[in-house]
Tab-separated table of C-alpha atoms in Angstrom:
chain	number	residue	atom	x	y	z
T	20	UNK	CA	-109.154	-52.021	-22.796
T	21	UNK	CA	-111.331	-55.553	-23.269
T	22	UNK	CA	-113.458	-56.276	-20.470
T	23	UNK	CA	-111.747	-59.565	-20.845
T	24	UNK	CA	-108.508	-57.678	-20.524
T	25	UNK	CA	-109.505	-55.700	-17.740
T	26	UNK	CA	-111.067	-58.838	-15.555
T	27	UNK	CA	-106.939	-60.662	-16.568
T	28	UNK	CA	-104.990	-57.770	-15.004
T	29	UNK	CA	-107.386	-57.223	-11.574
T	30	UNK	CA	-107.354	-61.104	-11.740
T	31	UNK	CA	-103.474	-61.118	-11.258
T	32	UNK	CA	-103.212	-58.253	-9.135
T	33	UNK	CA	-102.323	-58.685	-5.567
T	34	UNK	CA	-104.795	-57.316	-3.609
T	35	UNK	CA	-102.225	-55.180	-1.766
T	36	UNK	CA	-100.553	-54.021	-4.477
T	37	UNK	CA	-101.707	-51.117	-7.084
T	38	UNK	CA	-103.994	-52.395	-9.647
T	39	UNK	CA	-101.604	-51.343	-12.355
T	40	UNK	CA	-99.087	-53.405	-11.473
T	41	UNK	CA	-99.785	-56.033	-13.963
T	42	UNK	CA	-100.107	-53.208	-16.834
T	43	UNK	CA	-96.629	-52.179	-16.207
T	44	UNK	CA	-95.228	-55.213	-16.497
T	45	UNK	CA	-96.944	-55.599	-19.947
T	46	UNK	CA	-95.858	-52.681	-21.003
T	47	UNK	CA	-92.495	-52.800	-20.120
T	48	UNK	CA	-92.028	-56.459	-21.803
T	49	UNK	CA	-94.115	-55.224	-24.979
T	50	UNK	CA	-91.315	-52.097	-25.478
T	51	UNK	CA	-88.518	-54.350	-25.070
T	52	UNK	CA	-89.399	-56.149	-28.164
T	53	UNK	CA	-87.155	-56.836	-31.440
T	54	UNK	CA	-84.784	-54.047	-30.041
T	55	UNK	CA	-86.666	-51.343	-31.468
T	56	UNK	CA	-86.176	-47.813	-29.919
T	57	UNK	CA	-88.061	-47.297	-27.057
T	58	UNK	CA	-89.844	-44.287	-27.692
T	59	UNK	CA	-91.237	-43.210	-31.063
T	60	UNK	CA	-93.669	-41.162	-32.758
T	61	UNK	CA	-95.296	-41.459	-35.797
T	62	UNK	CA	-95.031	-39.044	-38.808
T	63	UNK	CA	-98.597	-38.891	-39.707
T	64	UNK	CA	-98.858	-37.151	-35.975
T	65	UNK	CA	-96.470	-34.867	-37.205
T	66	UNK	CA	-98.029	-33.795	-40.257
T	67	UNK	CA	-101.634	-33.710	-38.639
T	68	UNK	CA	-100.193	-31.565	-35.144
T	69	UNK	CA	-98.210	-29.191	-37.886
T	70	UNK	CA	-100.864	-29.531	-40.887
T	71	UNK	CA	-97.958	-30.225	-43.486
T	72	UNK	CA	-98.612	-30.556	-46.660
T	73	UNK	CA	-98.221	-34.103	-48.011
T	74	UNK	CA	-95.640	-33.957	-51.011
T	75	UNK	CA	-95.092	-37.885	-50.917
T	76	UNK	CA	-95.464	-40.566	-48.301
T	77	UNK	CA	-94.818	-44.605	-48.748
T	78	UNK	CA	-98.092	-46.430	-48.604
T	79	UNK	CA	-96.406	-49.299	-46.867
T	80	UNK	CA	-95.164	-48.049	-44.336
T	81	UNK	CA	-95.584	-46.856	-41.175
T	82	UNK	CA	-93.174	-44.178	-40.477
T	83	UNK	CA	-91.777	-43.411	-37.024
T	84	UNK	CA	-89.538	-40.797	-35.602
T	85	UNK	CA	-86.945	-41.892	-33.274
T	86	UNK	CA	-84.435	-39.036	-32.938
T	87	UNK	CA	-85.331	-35.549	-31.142
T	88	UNK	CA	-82.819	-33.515	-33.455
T	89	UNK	CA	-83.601	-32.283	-36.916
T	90	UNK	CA	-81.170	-30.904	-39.542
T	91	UNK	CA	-80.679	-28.449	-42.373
T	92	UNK	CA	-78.886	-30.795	-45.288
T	93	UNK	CA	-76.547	-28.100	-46.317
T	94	UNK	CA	-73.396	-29.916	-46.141
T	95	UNK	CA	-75.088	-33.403	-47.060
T	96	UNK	CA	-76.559	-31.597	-50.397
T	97	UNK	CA	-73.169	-30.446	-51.437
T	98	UNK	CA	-71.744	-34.093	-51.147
T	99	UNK	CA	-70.359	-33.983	-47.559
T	100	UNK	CA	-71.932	-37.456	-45.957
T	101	UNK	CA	-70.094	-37.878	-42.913
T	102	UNK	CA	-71.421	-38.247	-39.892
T	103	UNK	CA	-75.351	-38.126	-41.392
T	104	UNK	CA	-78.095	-39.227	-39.381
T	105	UNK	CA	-80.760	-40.481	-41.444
T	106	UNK	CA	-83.010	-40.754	-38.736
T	107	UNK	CA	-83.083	-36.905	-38.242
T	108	UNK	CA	-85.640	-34.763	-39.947
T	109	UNK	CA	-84.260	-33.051	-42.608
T	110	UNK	CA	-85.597	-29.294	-43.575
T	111	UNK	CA	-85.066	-27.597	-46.247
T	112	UNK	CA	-84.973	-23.749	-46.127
T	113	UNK	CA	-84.237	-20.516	-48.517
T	114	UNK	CA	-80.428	-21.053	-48.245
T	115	UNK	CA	-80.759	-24.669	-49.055
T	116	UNK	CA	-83.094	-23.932	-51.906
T	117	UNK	CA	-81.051	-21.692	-53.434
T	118	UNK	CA	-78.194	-23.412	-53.497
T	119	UNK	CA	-79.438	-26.344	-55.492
T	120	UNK	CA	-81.254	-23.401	-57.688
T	121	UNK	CA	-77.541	-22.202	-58.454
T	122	UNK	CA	-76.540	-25.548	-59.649
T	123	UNK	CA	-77.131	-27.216	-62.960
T	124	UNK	CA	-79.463	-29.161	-63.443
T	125	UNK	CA	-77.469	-32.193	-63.983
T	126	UNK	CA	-75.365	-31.522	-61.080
T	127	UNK	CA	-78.432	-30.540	-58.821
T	128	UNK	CA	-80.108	-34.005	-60.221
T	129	UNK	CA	-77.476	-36.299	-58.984
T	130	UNK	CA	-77.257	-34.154	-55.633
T	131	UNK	CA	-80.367	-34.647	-55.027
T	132	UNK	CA	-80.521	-38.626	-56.096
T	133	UNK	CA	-77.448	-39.135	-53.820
T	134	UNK	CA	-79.056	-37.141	-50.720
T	135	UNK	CA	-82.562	-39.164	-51.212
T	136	UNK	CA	-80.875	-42.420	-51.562
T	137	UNK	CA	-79.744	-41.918	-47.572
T	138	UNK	CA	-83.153	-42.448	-47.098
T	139	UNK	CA	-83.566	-39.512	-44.522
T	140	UNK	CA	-86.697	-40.076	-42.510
T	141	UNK	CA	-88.562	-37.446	-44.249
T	142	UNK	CA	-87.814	-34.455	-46.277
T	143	UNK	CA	-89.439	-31.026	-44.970
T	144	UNK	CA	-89.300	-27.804	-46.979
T	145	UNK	CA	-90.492	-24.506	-45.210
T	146	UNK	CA	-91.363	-21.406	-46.220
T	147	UNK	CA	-93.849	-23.045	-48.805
T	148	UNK	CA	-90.081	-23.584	-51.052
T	149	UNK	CA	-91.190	-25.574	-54.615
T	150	UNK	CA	-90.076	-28.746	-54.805
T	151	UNK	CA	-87.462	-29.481	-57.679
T	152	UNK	CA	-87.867	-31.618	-60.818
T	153	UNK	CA	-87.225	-35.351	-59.858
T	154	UNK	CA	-87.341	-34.662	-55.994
T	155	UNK	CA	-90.786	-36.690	-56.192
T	156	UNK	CA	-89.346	-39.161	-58.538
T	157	UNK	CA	-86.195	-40.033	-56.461
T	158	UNK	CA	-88.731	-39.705	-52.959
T	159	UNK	CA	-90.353	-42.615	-54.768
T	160	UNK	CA	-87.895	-44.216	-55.622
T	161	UNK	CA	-86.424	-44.476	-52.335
T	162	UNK	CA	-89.199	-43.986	-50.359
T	163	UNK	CA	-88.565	-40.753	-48.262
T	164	UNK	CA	-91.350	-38.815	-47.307
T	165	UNK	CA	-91.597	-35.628	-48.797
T	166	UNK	CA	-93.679	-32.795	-46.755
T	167	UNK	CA	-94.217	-29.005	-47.249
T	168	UNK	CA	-94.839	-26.028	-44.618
T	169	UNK	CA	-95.703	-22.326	-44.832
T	170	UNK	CA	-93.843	-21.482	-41.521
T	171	UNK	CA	-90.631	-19.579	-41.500
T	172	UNK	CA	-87.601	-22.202	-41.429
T	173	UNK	CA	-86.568	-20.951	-38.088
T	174	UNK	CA	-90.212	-20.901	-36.328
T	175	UNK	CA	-90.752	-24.369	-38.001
T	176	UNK	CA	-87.669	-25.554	-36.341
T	177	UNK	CA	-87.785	-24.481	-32.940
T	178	UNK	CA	-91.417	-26.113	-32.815
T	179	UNK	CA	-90.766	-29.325	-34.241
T	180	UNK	CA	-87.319	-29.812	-31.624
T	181	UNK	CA	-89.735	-28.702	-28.866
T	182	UNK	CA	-92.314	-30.909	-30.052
T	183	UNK	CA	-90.098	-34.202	-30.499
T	184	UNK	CA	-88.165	-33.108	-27.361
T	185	UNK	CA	-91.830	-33.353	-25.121
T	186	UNK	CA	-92.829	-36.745	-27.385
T	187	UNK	CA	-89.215	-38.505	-27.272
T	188	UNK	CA	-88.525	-37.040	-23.959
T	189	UNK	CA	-86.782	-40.132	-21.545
T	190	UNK	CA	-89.106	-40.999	-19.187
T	191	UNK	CA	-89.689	-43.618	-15.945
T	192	UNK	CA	-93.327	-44.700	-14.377
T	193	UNK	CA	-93.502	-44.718	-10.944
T	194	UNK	CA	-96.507	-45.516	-8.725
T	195	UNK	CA	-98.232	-42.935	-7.306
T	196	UNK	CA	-101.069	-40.174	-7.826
T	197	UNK	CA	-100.399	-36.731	-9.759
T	198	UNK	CA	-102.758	-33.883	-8.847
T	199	UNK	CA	-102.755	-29.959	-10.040
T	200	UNK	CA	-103.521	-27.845	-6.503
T	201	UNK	CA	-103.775	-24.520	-7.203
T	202	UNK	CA	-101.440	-24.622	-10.962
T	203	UNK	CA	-98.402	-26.846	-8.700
T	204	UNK	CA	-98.138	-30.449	-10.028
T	205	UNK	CA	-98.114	-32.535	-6.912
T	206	UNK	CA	-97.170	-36.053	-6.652
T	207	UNK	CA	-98.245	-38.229	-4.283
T	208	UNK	CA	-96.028	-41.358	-3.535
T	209	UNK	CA	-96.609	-44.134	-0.492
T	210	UNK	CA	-97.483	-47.246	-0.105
T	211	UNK	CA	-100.377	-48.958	-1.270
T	212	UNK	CA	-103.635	-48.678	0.728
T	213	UNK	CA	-102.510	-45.883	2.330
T	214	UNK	CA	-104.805	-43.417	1.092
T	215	UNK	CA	-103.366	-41.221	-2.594
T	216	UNK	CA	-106.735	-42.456	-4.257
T	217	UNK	CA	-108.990	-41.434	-1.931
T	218	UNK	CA	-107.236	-37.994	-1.130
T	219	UNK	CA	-106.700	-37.410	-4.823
T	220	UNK	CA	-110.887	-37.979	-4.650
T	221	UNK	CA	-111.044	-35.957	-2.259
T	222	UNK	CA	-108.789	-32.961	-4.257
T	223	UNK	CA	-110.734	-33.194	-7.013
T	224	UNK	CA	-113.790	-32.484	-5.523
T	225	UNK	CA	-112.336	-29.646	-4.043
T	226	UNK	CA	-111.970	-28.003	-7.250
T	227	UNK	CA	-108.644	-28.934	-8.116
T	228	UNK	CA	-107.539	-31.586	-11.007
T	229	UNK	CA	-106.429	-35.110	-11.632
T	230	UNK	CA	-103.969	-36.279	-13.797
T	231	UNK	CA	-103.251	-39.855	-13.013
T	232	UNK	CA	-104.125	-42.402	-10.526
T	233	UNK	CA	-101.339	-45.138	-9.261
T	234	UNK	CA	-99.175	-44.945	-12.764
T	235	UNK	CA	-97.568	-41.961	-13.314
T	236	UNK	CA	-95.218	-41.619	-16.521
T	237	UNK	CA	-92.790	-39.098	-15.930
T	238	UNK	CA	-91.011	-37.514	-18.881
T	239	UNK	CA	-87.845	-35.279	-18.813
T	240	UNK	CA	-88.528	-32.064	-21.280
T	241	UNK	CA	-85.472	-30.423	-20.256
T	242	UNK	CA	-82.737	-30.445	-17.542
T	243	UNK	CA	-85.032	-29.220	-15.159
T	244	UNK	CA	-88.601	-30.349	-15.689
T	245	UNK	CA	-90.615	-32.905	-15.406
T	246	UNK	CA	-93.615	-33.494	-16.945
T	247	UNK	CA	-96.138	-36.222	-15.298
T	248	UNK	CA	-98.782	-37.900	-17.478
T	249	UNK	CA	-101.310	-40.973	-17.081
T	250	UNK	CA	-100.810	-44.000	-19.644
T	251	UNK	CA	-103.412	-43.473	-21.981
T	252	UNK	CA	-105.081	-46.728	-21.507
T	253	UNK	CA	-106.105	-45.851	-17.508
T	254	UNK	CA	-105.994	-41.725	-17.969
T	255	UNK	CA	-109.148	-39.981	-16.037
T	256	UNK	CA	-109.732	-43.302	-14.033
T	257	UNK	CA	-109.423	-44.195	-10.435
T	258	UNK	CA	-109.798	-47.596	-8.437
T	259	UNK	CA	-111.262	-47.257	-4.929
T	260	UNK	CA	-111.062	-50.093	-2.715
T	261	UNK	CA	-114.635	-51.514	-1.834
T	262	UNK	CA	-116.090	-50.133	-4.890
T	263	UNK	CA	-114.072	-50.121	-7.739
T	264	UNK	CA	-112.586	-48.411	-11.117
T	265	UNK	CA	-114.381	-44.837	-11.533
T	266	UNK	CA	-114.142	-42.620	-14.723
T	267	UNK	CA	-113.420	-39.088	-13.118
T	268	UNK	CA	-113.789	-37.128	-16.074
T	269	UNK	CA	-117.641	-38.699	-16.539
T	270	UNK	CA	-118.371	-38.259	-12.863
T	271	UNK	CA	-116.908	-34.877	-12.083
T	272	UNK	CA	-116.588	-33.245	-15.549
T	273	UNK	CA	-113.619	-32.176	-17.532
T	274	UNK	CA	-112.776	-29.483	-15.878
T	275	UNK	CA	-111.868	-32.146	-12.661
T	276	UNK	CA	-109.034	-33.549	-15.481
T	277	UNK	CA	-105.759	-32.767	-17.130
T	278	UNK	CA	-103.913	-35.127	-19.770
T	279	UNK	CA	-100.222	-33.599	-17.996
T	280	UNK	CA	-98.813	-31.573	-15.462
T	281	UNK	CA	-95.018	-30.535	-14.641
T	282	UNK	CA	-94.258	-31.877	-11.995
T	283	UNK	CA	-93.825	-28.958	-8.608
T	284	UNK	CA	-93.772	-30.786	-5.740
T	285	UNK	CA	-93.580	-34.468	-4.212
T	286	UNK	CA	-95.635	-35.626	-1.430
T	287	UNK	CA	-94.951	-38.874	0.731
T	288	UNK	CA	-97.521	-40.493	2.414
T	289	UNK	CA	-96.133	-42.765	5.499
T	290	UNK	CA	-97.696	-44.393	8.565
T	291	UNK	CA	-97.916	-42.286	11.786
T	292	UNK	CA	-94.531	-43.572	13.743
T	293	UNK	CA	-94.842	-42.384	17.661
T	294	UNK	CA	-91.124	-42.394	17.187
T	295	UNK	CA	-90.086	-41.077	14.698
T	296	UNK	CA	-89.371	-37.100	14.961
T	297	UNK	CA	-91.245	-35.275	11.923
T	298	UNK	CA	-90.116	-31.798	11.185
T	299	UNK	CA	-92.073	-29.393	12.623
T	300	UNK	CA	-91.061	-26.197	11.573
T	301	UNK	CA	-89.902	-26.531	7.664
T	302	UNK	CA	-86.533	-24.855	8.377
T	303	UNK	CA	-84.737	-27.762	6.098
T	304	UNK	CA	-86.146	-28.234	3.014
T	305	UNK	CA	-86.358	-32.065	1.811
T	306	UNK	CA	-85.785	-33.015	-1.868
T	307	UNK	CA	-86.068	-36.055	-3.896
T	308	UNK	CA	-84.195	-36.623	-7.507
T	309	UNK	CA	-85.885	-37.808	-10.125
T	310	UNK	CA	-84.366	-38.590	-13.370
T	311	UNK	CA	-81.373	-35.923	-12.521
T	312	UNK	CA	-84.013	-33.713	-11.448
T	313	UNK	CA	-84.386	-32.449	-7.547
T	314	UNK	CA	-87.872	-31.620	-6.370
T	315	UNK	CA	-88.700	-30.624	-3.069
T	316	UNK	CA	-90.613	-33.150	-0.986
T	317	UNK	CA	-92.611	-33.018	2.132
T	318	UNK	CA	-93.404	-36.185	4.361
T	319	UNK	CA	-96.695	-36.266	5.454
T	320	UNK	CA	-97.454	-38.641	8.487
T	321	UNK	CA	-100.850	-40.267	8.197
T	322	UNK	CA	-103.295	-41.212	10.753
T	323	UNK	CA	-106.688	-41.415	11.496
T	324	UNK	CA	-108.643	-37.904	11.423
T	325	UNK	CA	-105.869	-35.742	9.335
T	326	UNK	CA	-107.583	-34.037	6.476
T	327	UNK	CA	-105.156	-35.360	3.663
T	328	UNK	CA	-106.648	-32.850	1.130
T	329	UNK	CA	-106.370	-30.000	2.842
T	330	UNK	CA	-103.103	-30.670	3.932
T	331	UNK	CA	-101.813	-30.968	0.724
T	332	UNK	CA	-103.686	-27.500	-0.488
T	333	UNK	CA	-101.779	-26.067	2.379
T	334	UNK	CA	-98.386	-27.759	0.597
T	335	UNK	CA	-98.874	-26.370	-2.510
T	336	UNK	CA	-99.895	-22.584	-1.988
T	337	UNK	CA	-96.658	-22.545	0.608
T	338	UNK	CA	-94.395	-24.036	-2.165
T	339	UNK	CA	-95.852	-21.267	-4.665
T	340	UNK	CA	-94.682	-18.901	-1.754
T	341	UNK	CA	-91.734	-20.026	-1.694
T	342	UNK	CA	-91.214	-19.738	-5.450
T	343	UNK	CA	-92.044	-16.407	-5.373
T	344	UNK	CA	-89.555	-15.423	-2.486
T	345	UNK	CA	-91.324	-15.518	1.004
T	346	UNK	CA	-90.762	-18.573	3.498
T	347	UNK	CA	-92.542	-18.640	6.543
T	348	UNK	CA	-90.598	-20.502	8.483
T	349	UNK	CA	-87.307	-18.708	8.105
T	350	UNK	CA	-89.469	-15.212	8.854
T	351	UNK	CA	-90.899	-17.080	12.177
T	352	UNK	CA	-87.294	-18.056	12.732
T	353	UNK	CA	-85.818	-14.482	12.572
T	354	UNK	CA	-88.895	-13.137	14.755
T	355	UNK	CA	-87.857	-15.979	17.491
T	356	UNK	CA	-84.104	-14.725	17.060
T	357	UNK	CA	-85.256	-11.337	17.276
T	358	UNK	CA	-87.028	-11.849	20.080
T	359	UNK	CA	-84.044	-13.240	22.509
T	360	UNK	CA	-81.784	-10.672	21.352
């Protein structure tokens, strides 16, 4: 970001509110623009994360995915059109292949004109499969991108759908501060002032890692995980109140950073209330949903002299307990119950 840029959005930031307040809004009015999907990626990332070989690819454009699915064109090849989405990826394996080598090449010619003329958003082959004669000329023609693997059609598959499912994942930004504690993504939520960015300071130099300060994208990989990230343009910084935006990763090193983090745990940071009853025990677990998703939560009160930092430590290792079977609080409960029988 501009210096310029940077001086605009702390300019029109209220000075209680999270400095990236006015980034959100920008970003949220810049994807709403022309109507255009709201997540992409582009196919030059593909080809560079899965080093594809290049067949053909339109100078003038700039391609973008926009669909998580991807499809073998068997049916489409032998004619069959309906229902074709020309925004999947399209991959063509041995079967495939040899079923346009079985055809003439008149009949394979025009099967091949009609299926390019869909203008698929690119044309794969795996298995390092030859091209056909006029496959190039029709790519041209219509300008489909035409790419080439070595990878088994089945291995290339399952990696691309994970891939696009992680990049096109849906996904919501929420305020707050995501931290790894001991391999447990914990998210810090609360109000602002009340102390995330220091504690999260505070984590790192403990040893543990940051992954994003006040804007948190959260992404939904599958029906049960969440995967927190930073927005690229603030990743690895932190604003302190008094003295300003720091770079973690120059100040503490890269180990003290992560670019994401599932997402293990949810921590709430609230004013002390004298009364309000906190729990005391952990016999009920609390949960929060997020995006379908239910994550357990604590509520941390906050006043002066709590360690923040170690508190949360103690949150994560006794989550990872409970993960792996033992809860403390229903074994102190059955030694209690034990005791007055």
């Amino acid at each position: 970001m501009k210096r310029e840029n940077l001086d605009k959005v702390l300019k029109n930031t209220d000075q209680n509110s999270d400095w990236t307040d006015s980034y959100l809004k920008m970003t949220v009015d810049q994807r709403g623009l022309a109507g255009e999907p709201l997540y992409s990626v582009k196919l030059s990332d593909i080809v560079k994360d899965f080093n594809l070989e290049v067949l053909n690819m339109p100078e003038d454009e700039d391609v973008k995915v926009v669909c998580r699915d991807v499809n073998r064109p068997g049916l489409p090849l032998a004619g069959f059109f309906d229902h074709f989405e020309a925004q999947r990826i399209q991959i063509i394996g041995k079967v495939e292949h040899l079923y346009l080598k079985s055809l003439s090449e008149e009949a394979r010619n025009d099967q091949i004109r009609n299926f390019m003329s869909k203008k698929p958003v690119a044309l794969i082959f795996s298995t390092s499969l030859d091209a056909f004669e006029n496959t190039l000329t029709y790519a041209k023609q219509f300008g489909v991108p035409v790419l080439r693997t070595d990878r088994p059609t089945s291995e290339f598959m399952s990696a691309l759908i994970a891939y696009l499912h992680t990049c096109l994942a849906p996904r919501i930004t929420r305020h707050g501060v995501l931290v790894e504690i001991y391999g447990e993504g914990v998210l810090i939520l609360g109000d602002s002032g009340i102390g995330k960015s220091e504690t999260a300071i505070e984590i790192v130099k403990r040893g543990h890692r940051l992954i994003a300060d006040d804007a948190v994208e959260i992404k939904k990989v599958a029906d049960s995980t969440l995967i927190g990230s930073a927005p690229e343009i603030i990743r690895h910084y932190i604003e302190l109140r008094g003295i300003g935006i720091i770079d973690i990763r120059r100040l503490f090193g890269m180990s003290s950073v992560k670019v994401d983090q599932q997402i293990d745990l949810v921590v709430s940071f609230e004013m002390w209330d004298q009364n309000k009853v906190y729990d005391r025990f952990g016999l009920e677990t609390e949960t929060i949903d997020i995006m379908g998703v239910t994550i357990p939560k604590y509520t941390i009160p906050v006043s002066p002299g709590r360690n923040l930092a170690v508190i949360l430590e103690i949150a994560a290792m006794n989550q990872r307990q409970k993960k792996m079977g033992y809860n403390t609080a229903e074994e102190f409960n059955q030694k209690l119950l034990d005791s007055m029988m």
